[in-house]
């Protein structure tokens, strides 16, 4: 009788699990310890509550000394297990014997939350009924009272309040203030009230039950979410109706409340693209142009998240189509940035409004038009639509970039093709950013061969940027071998061009350890000349210990030429090779 099995269950546990009254009574009569815990921290009383073994529970309470509020797994009491498993009879019996209905487990979950989470309505009704019974039938349900430690008084709006309840057995250490608590106002570790939990369960009967017992539709949990926010997150229109109709005097305030992200219920309904719910909220007076913490109205949030059906309906209902967020991005900017299926249909429906309001032409705080974002992200269909609406491709952002710059930089082949075919396409080829780089510079830097070829076919010229770098300089610096081959095929004269520091493409390739490009440039006949500071490409590679580049130089057929050029001069690399990289030499 004193030996547990591999799960830590003693015979008393097994008798409780089996539900055999005769065996259980026999063990109780032997006066064995009925408070032993198994490996999960469960006592026999927890199993009786779990399986609703009323007869066994009665015998246990009559004949044995047990803790009726014993903590089981995770600190859950027998009442928790009754509420989880819908053990109504045992729940009533435990409460009748003085069990604490207001004791939370380690996760700060109360029995009322457990019953609601598991949609056990009868247990919920028992808890509310027992509360009314204990308070007196004719008395109104008392409000939730707070006990505040004067030394640690939280700030206004803080959730760090301590709650006190009357003890079943009076304690010598009484709290500062004796208070009464209600099931309906208890909060769990997430700050959820029972009404929050009922809404999450999706059971309207439970929601109604909580409302009938004073559930607050404006109560906020740890993330400042009200039960109405929860219902909107679930797109539960009927639940929202039930709560708002139950508290008609609170509708205006409730619909204006925001969660920690600054979202009103209308924001959330739009976020999940639930049009009927959205229509109902607006009809009830939801502020249609309220903004979140980043300046997004419900309309802008819908555009950002791809909720285009909701966006269309909001515009029909009077939402301000010209609104913009904290970055001055309007609805068109956000649609280009966060492209979702259905965007083309919305653009067709409202394109005249978007044009008349100048939304397709406006710049945001970084100077970008919607076309900049469409080009950067490769939205070629949207680029075509914006071009058709008359958006210019020559507008620059704060960095001096045109849409062509961004499309070339990010390898958007179709977008570049559309832009080149537009009336302003040729002019866009020659536009320079703040560094003096045109779209060709951007394409070669990133190694976009097809775009480079397209730009050159349309007449792209080999201009230098403000630092004097040609496209070949930039391609060599970034190790873009195929681009270098394309450029030299069309313009061999670029091979030995120098920038304002006297550096050639060969210098750039050696400095950045682009050994394949170094090999190609040497094979192409690149001249071995010093920079304005008198530094040769091979010296730079040695100083930076670029093993691969030095190996390519030594193994190249022009190595004897290079050796002879520097032998006996201060630029001879022999000593340096032996000293720095002897294995290579």
XYZ file of C-alpha atoms in Angstrom:
585
model
C 0.000 0.000 0.000
C 2.997 2.288 0.401
C 4.642 1.492 -2.936
C 3.925 3.657 -6.014
C 3.968 2.419 -9.605
C 6.136 3.892 -12.380
C 3.817 6.917 -12.675
C 3.949 7.584 -8.966
C 0.399 6.334 -8.414
C -0.302 4.655 -5.079
C -3.172 2.166 -4.638
C -5.276 5.084 -3.417
C -4.753 6.847 -6.763
C -5.614 3.701 -8.741
C -8.763 3.109 -6.705
C -9.831 6.698 -7.372
C -9.146 6.314 -11.091
C -11.104 3.047 -11.304
C -14.145 4.475 -9.545
C -14.692 1.261 -7.542
C -16.502 2.377 -4.380
C -15.919 -0.827 -2.402
C -12.162 -0.813 -2.999
C -11.908 2.887 -2.290
C -13.847 2.586 0.991
C -11.630 -0.305 2.052
C -8.502 1.791 1.535
C -10.047 4.726 3.389
C -10.955 2.426 6.292
C -7.322 1.301 6.476
C -6.543 4.926 7.325
C -3.871 5.243 4.658
C -2.617 8.674 3.591
C -5.041 10.038 0.980
C -2.955 13.157 0.364
C -0.036 11.481 -1.384
C 0.823 12.956 -4.776
C 1.824 11.065 -7.925
C 4.491 12.176 -10.383
C 2.164 14.829 -11.818
C 1.348 16.233 -8.403
C -2.170 14.769 -8.329
C -3.903 13.414 -5.231
C -6.827 10.954 -5.265
C -9.264 13.829 -4.772
C -8.176 15.322 -8.110
C -9.054 12.084 -9.942
C -12.435 11.939 -8.234
C -13.142 15.502 -9.353
C -11.883 14.725 -12.835
C -14.207 11.716 -13.317
C -17.167 13.083 -11.319
C -17.138 10.123 -8.900
C -19.575 11.650 -6.446
C -20.026 8.621 -4.144
C -16.300 8.189 -3.740
C -15.838 11.892 -3.097
C -18.506 11.871 -0.396
C -16.865 8.909 1.346
C -13.468 10.593 1.134
C -14.766 13.810 2.658
C -16.584 11.904 5.410
C -13.815 9.554 6.487
C -10.456 11.083 5.599
C -8.524 14.224 6.431
C -7.823 15.801 3.050
C -7.122 19.288 1.774
C -10.187 20.200 -0.225
C -8.164 22.919 -2.005
C -5.125 20.719 -2.664
C -2.898 21.912 -5.510
C -2.450 19.418 -8.337
C -0.617 19.742 -11.627
C 0.168 23.397 -12.291
C -1.462 24.388 -9.022
C -4.968 23.408 -10.161
C -7.384 22.578 -7.357
C -10.104 19.883 -7.402
C -12.568 22.603 -8.408
C -10.416 23.377 -11.460
C -10.618 19.725 -12.526
C -14.388 19.732 -12.073
C -14.671 22.800 -14.302
C -12.326 21.358 -16.925
C -14.100 17.977 -17.137
C -17.668 19.194 -16.530
C -17.982 17.269 -13.245
C -21.026 19.178 -12.059
C -22.012 16.942 -9.135
C -18.548 16.926 -7.606
C -18.288 20.677 -8.131
C -21.454 21.271 -6.110
C -20.263 18.922 -3.379
C -16.826 20.505 -3.089
C -18.311 23.985 -2.823
C -20.780 22.739 -0.221
C -17.844 21.483 1.840
C -16.124 24.871 1.702
C -13.838 24.559 -1.320
C -12.460 27.877 -2.562
C -14.089 28.946 -5.844
C -11.727 31.892 -6.134
C -8.364 30.154 -5.929
C -6.201 30.475 -9.046
C -3.666 27.945 -10.290
C -0.034 28.709 -11.074
C -1.023 30.225 -14.430
C -3.433 32.566 -12.648
C -6.373 30.697 -14.180
C -9.476 30.636 -12.009
C -12.132 27.887 -12.035
C -14.501 30.209 -13.911
C -11.927 30.589 -16.709
C -11.397 26.817 -16.835
C -15.137 26.211 -17.198
C -15.462 28.841 -19.919
C -12.447 27.616 -21.877
C -13.923 24.107 -21.960
C -17.481 25.339 -22.685
C -18.920 23.629 -19.602
C -22.024 25.760 -19.130
C -23.475 23.813 -16.221
C -20.313 24.346 -14.213
C -20.459 28.052 -15.048
C -24.043 28.221 -13.864
C -23.127 26.418 -10.636
C -20.300 28.875 -9.918
C -22.503 31.909 -10.491
C -25.373 30.358 -8.526
C -23.138 29.522 -5.561
C -21.771 33.060 -5.613
C -25.277 34.512 -5.445
C -26.156 32.044 -2.701
C -23.149 33.006 -0.581
C -23.862 36.729 -1.007
C -27.558 36.456 -0.212
C -30.395 36.121 -2.670
C -31.769 39.620 -2.312
C -28.454 41.450 -2.432
C -27.067 42.960 -5.621
C -23.810 41.542 -6.915
C -21.062 43.615 -5.230
C -18.514 45.408 -7.297
C -14.950 44.193 -7.438
C -12.983 45.896 -4.674
C -9.260 46.506 -4.635
C -6.701 46.181 -1.887
C -3.721 48.403 -2.517
C -0.441 48.260 -0.679
C 0.129 51.934 0.022
C 3.902 51.479 -0.296
C 3.633 50.013 -3.792
C 0.663 51.791 -5.279
C 0.650 51.235 -9.061
C 0.145 53.992 -11.573
C -3.270 54.782 -12.929
C -4.232 52.181 -15.541
C -1.680 49.650 -14.300
C -2.698 45.981 -14.053
C -0.559 45.396 -10.949
C -3.362 45.362 -8.413
C -3.630 42.745 -5.667
C -7.016 41.180 -5.032
C -8.209 39.875 -1.660
C -11.017 37.436 -0.923
C -12.492 36.228 2.387
C -10.808 33.025 3.517
C -12.921 29.887 4.044
C -11.251 29.457 7.405
C -10.511 32.793 9.110
C -6.828 33.646 9.267
C -5.013 35.509 12.005
C -3.281 37.684 9.395
C -6.143 39.647 7.907
C -5.537 41.794 4.810
C -5.567 45.549 5.094
C -9.078 45.642 3.667
C -11.667 42.865 3.615
C -13.147 42.765 0.143
C -15.497 40.707 -1.966
C -14.656 39.350 -5.388
C -16.862 38.333 -8.279
C -16.273 35.526 -10.735
C -17.061 37.908 -13.576
C -14.196 40.278 -12.710
C -11.397 37.791 -12.064
C -8.460 38.108 -14.459
C -5.982 35.427 -15.512
C -2.272 35.822 -16.271
C -3.076 37.438 -19.643
C -5.466 39.859 -18.006
C -8.490 38.114 -19.532
C -11.780 38.453 -17.695
C -14.341 35.636 -17.970
C -16.040 37.630 -20.731
C -12.786 37.641 -22.717
C -12.539 33.884 -22.236
C -16.154 33.349 -23.248
C -15.616 35.347 -26.439
C -12.510 33.312 -27.259
C -14.501 30.102 -26.831
C -16.898 31.175 -29.580
C -19.929 30.033 -27.565
C -22.613 32.727 -27.596
C -24.514 31.176 -24.690
C -21.453 31.586 -22.509
C -21.041 35.179 -23.668
C -24.670 35.912 -22.812
C -24.246 34.268 -19.418
C -21.261 36.489 -18.640
C -23.092 39.598 -19.822
C -26.077 38.704 -17.646
C -23.740 38.556 -14.652
C -22.212 41.963 -15.273
C -19.420 41.230 -17.736
C -17.682 44.453 -18.786
C -17.339 44.870 -22.554
C -14.784 47.639 -21.954
C -12.487 45.606 -19.699
C -8.956 45.484 -21.097
C -6.419 42.691 -20.749
C -2.633 42.977 -20.764
C -2.480 44.026 -24.438
C -5.329 46.492 -23.928
C -7.732 44.240 -25.850
C -11.405 44.432 -24.929
C -13.801 41.505 -25.444
C -15.042 43.376 -28.520
C -11.500 43.393 -29.939
C -11.379 39.637 -29.353
C -14.665 39.089 -31.168
C -13.500 41.207 -34.110
C -10.277 39.179 -34.297
C -12.454 36.075 -34.675
C -14.691 37.863 -37.213
C -17.581 36.928 -34.913
C -20.304 39.361 -35.931
C -23.014 37.761 -33.794
C -20.841 37.992 -30.709
C -20.124 41.670 -31.341
C -23.835 42.342 -31.794
C -24.652 40.495 -28.587
C -22.179 42.536 -26.538
C -23.014 45.944 -27.999
C -26.763 45.394 -27.752
C -26.323 44.362 -24.117
C -24.503 47.631 -23.315
C -26.028 50.284 -25.610
C -24.775 53.165 -23.459
C -21.153 52.047 -23.868
C -21.105 51.532 -27.648
C -19.483 54.842 -28.575
C -16.695 54.536 -26.011
C -16.144 50.849 -26.657
C -15.736 51.271 -30.421
C -13.202 54.059 -29.884
C -10.995 52.006 -27.551
C -7.609 50.943 -28.905
C -5.365 48.001 -28.098
C -1.617 48.212 -27.568
C -1.082 48.485 -31.346
C -3.509 51.384 -31.504
C -6.180 49.316 -33.295
C -9.856 50.027 -32.786
C -12.344 47.193 -33.359
C -12.839 48.615 -36.877
C -9.114 48.273 -37.578
C -9.259 44.619 -36.583
C -12.378 43.895 -38.645
C -10.631 45.464 -41.652
C -7.418 43.587 -40.941
C -9.275 40.278 -41.270
C -11.294 41.553 -44.265
C -14.681 40.860 -42.669
C -16.988 43.185 -44.602
C -20.322 42.481 -42.800
C -18.672 43.081 -39.426
C -17.062 46.255 -40.724
C -20.415 47.527 -42.005
C -22.057 46.833 -38.662
C -19.335 48.656 -36.708
C -19.561 51.738 -38.928
C -23.344 51.690 -38.587
C -22.934 51.617 -34.809
C -20.742 54.714 -34.936
C -17.206 53.336 -35.087
C -14.760 56.188 -35.882
C -13.999 55.409 -39.514
C -10.839 57.531 -39.777
C -9.290 56.806 -36.377
C -5.547 56.136 -36.626
C -3.331 53.568 -34.945
C 0.078 54.208 -33.379
C 1.719 54.490 -36.832
C -0.912 56.788 -38.309
C -2.819 54.074 -40.173
C -6.556 54.429 -40.548
C -8.606 51.280 -41.038
C -8.524 51.997 -44.786
C -4.723 52.270 -44.859
C -4.332 49.170 -42.698
C -6.555 47.259 -45.111
C -4.446 48.435 -48.054
C -1.286 47.346 -46.255
C -2.655 43.900 -45.394
C -4.407 43.219 -48.696
C -7.962 43.469 -47.342
C -9.201 45.021 -50.560
C -12.875 44.084 -50.207
C -12.918 45.931 -46.909
C -11.063 48.877 -48.437
C -13.643 49.208 -51.197
C -16.489 49.111 -48.685
C -14.810 51.637 -46.388
C -14.442 54.060 -49.284
C -18.129 53.561 -50.095
C -18.967 54.262 -46.441
C -17.090 57.558 -46.479
C -13.560 56.785 -45.335
C -11.049 59.514 -46.172
C -9.263 58.156 -49.234
C -6.629 60.914 -49.006
C -5.403 59.942 -45.548
C -1.736 59.074 -45.050
C 0.317 57.390 -42.349
C 3.197 58.732 -40.252
C 5.505 58.397 -43.286
C 3.105 60.342 -45.533
C 2.258 57.159 -47.432
C -1.233 57.076 -48.856
C -3.360 54.121 -49.880
C -1.599 53.741 -53.254
C 1.875 53.761 -51.691
C 0.832 51.015 -49.290
C -0.758 48.891 -52.002
C 2.448 49.040 -54.036
C 4.582 48.186 -51.016
C 2.384 45.333 -49.795
C 1.070 43.835 -53.018
C -1.669 41.217 -52.610
C -3.995 39.441 -55.017
C -7.034 41.551 -55.860
C -5.167 44.838 -56.066
C -5.793 45.257 -59.792
C -9.537 45.018 -59.319
C -9.469 47.692 -56.651
C -7.299 49.956 -58.794
C -9.765 49.655 -61.674
C -12.751 50.447 -59.442
C -11.272 53.520 -57.803
C -8.678 54.719 -60.314
C -10.562 57.914 -61.130
C -10.795 58.802 -57.436
C -7.118 58.035 -56.973
C -6.217 60.275 -59.912
C -8.575 63.107 -58.964
C -7.118 63.146 -55.447
C -3.569 63.114 -56.898
C -2.809 60.029 -54.818
C -0.956 58.266 -57.623
C 1.371 61.270 -57.995
C 2.100 62.123 -54.360
C 5.448 61.580 -52.665
C 5.933 60.187 -49.181
C 8.421 61.428 -46.572
C 11.301 59.727 -48.420
C 10.298 61.356 -51.703
C 8.960 58.163 -53.292
C 5.872 58.068 -55.482
C 3.800 54.874 -55.718
C 5.652 54.176 -58.982
C 8.968 54.059 -57.111
C 7.675 51.248 -54.891
C 5.988 49.409 -57.745
C 9.246 49.501 -59.718
C 11.448 48.539 -56.766
C 9.317 45.515 -55.874
C 8.728 44.347 -59.433
C 4.967 45.025 -59.595
C 5.011 45.186 -63.389
C 1.215 45.116 -63.739
C 0.943 48.054 -61.364
C 3.731 49.868 -63.196
C 1.730 49.481 -66.394
C -1.413 50.823 -64.673
C 0.391 53.793 -63.142
C 2.005 54.679 -66.463
C -1.417 54.542 -68.109
C -2.706 56.978 -65.466
C 0.017 59.451 -66.396
C 2.548 59.015 -63.599
C 5.967 60.298 -64.659
C 9.013 58.054 -64.443
C 11.363 61.017 -63.974
C 10.371 61.870 -60.394
C 13.241 61.500 -57.938
C 13.143 60.452 -54.304
C 15.266 61.945 -51.512
C 18.305 59.958 -52.726
C 17.871 61.161 -56.291
C 16.573 57.792 -57.491
C 14.040 57.527 -60.283
C 11.857 54.414 -60.617
C 14.298 53.264 -63.329
C 17.190 53.362 -60.845
C 15.321 51.148 -58.389
C 14.110 48.695 -61.017
C 17.632 48.341 -62.447
C 19.186 47.920 -58.996
C 16.770 45.178 -57.943
C 16.798 43.258 -61.211
C 13.184 43.895 -62.234
C 13.447 42.929 -65.908
C 9.816 43.439 -66.920
C 9.572 46.731 -65.089
C 12.704 48.048 -66.812
C 11.237 46.950 -70.139
C 7.944 48.801 -69.456
C 9.804 51.917 -68.345
C 12.076 51.903 -71.399
C 9.065 51.583 -73.699
C 7.287 54.541 -72.086
C 7.505 58.012 -73.689
C 10.026 59.137 -71.071
C 12.052 55.931 -71.167
C 15.084 57.257 -73.056
C 15.336 60.327 -70.832
C 15.229 58.094 -67.764
C 18.332 56.277 -69.037
C 20.468 59.360 -68.429
C 19.072 60.504 -65.089
C 21.658 60.571 -62.300
C 21.199 60.077 -58.572
C 22.967 62.062 -55.841
C 26.179 60.106 -56.495
C 26.026 60.732 -60.216
C 25.053 57.151 -60.997
C 22.561 56.389 -63.754
C 20.463 53.184 -64.013
C 23.289 51.424 -65.886
C 25.618 51.915 -62.914
C 23.009 50.308 -60.632
C 22.505 47.317 -62.915
C 26.211 46.529 -63.345
C 26.901 46.857 -59.617
C 24.318 44.172 -58.828
C 25.286 41.908 -61.724
C 21.986 42.089 -63.619
C 23.213 41.034 -67.051
C 19.899 41.106 -68.925
C 19.033 44.579 -67.659
C 22.521 45.809 -68.524
C 22.049 44.532 -72.072
C 18.590 46.122 -72.335
C 19.887 49.490 -71.170
C 22.818 49.363 -73.580
C 20.568 48.350 -76.479
C 18.387 51.399 -75.806
C 21.371 53.722 -75.945
C 22.717 53.676 -72.422
C 25.995 55.569 -72.299
C 29.132 54.858 -70.321
C 29.162 58.023 -68.238
C 31.224 58.264 -65.097
C 29.703 58.975 -61.695
C 30.736 61.875 -59.446
C 33.743 59.853 -58.204
C 34.902 59.320 -61.782
C 34.015 55.630 -61.832
C 32.854 54.097 -65.104
C 30.410 51.162 -65.189
C 33.456 48.895 -65.603
C 34.971 50.229 -62.365
C 31.802 49.366 -60.456
C 31.421 45.939 -62.051
C 35.065 45.091 -61.286
C 34.750 46.269 -57.686
C 31.755 43.976 -57.150
C 33.317 40.974 -58.903
C 30.729 40.922 -61.712
C 32.744 38.986 -64.314
C 29.948 38.515 -66.861
C 29.068 42.208 -66.694
C 32.717 43.124 -67.313
C 32.694 40.903 -70.390
C 29.526 42.563 -71.727
C 30.865 46.083 -71.129
C 34.252 45.519 -72.746
C 32.639 43.821 -75.710
C 30.666 47.001 -76.416
C 33.277 49.542 -75.295
C 36.912 48.304 -75.165
C 38.026 51.859 -74.425
C 36.786 51.533 -70.855
C 39.494 48.987 -70.015
C 42.140 51.499 -68.939
C 39.992 54.441 -67.905
C 40.930 55.924 -64.530
C 38.754 57.613 -61.938
C 39.604 60.838 -60.127
C 42.064 58.969 -57.884
C 43.858 57.436 -60.843
C 42.445 53.966 -60.175
C 41.634 51.588 -63.026
C 39.151 48.724 -63.025
C 42.155 46.439 -62.437
C 42.917 48.313 -59.205
C 39.308 47.873 -58.044
C 39.274 44.144 -58.785
C 42.582 43.548 -56.964
C 41.612 45.686 -53.979
C 38.389 43.700 -53.494
C 39.975 40.263 -54.085
C 37.957 39.575 -57.239
C 40.461 37.114 -58.686
C 38.374 36.041 -61.711
C 37.914 39.648 -62.784
C 41.644 40.334 -62.311
C 42.440 37.358 -64.533
C 39.958 38.541 -67.186
C 41.240 42.131 -67.203
C 44.863 40.996 -67.494
C 43.897 38.698 -70.355
C 42.071 41.608 -72.009
C 45.305 43.602 -71.996
C 44.763 45.975 -69.089
C 47.660 48.366 -68.614
C 49.669 48.133 -65.394
C 49.694 51.729 -64.206
C 49.960 53.361 -60.785
C 47.228 55.340 -59.092
C 47.618 59.010 -58.207
C 49.247 57.811 -54.975
C 51.726 55.671 -56.890
C 50.137 52.353 -55.883
C 49.987 49.477 -58.377
C 47.237 46.855 -58.384
C 49.590 44.023 -57.367
C 50.979 46.018 -54.426
C 47.466 46.718 -53.185
C 46.569 43.016 -53.351
C 49.726 42.122 -51.409
C 49.136 44.743 -48.719
C 45.636 43.362 -48.190
C 46.892 39.737 -48.222
C 44.429 38.754 -50.965
C 45.670 35.208 -51.528
C 43.331 34.316 -54.417
C 44.109 37.473 -56.362
C 47.869 37.106 -55.888
C 47.662 33.495 -57.004
C 45.752 34.550 -60.139
C 48.434 37.157 -60.910
C 51.355 34.762 -60.425
C 49.695 32.016 -62.473
C 48.723 34.388 -65.287
C 50.690 34.341 -68.544
C 51.553 38.009 -68.012
C 53.378 37.329 -64.731
C 56.849 37.542 -66.376
C 55.877 40.944 -67.761
C 54.732 42.101 -64.337
C 57.903 40.700 -62.714
C 60.160 42.457 -65.167
C 58.305 45.747 -64.758
C 58.851 45.837 -61.002
C 62.145 43.968 -60.619
C 64.758 46.175 -59.034
C 62.256 48.889 -58.089
C 60.646 49.847 -54.806
C 57.475 48.191 -56.096
C 59.041 44.726 -56.377
C 56.707 42.290 -54.664
C 59.181 39.432 -54.272
C 60.223 40.312 -50.731
C 56.630 40.905 -49.752
C 55.451 37.577 -51.152
C 58.193 35.651 -49.352
C 57.552 37.507 -46.106
C 53.738 37.619 -46.111
C 52.645 34.558 -48.082
C 55.632 32.213 -48.486
C 53.443 29.229 -49.345
C 52.068 31.087 -52.363
C 55.523 31.966 -53.675
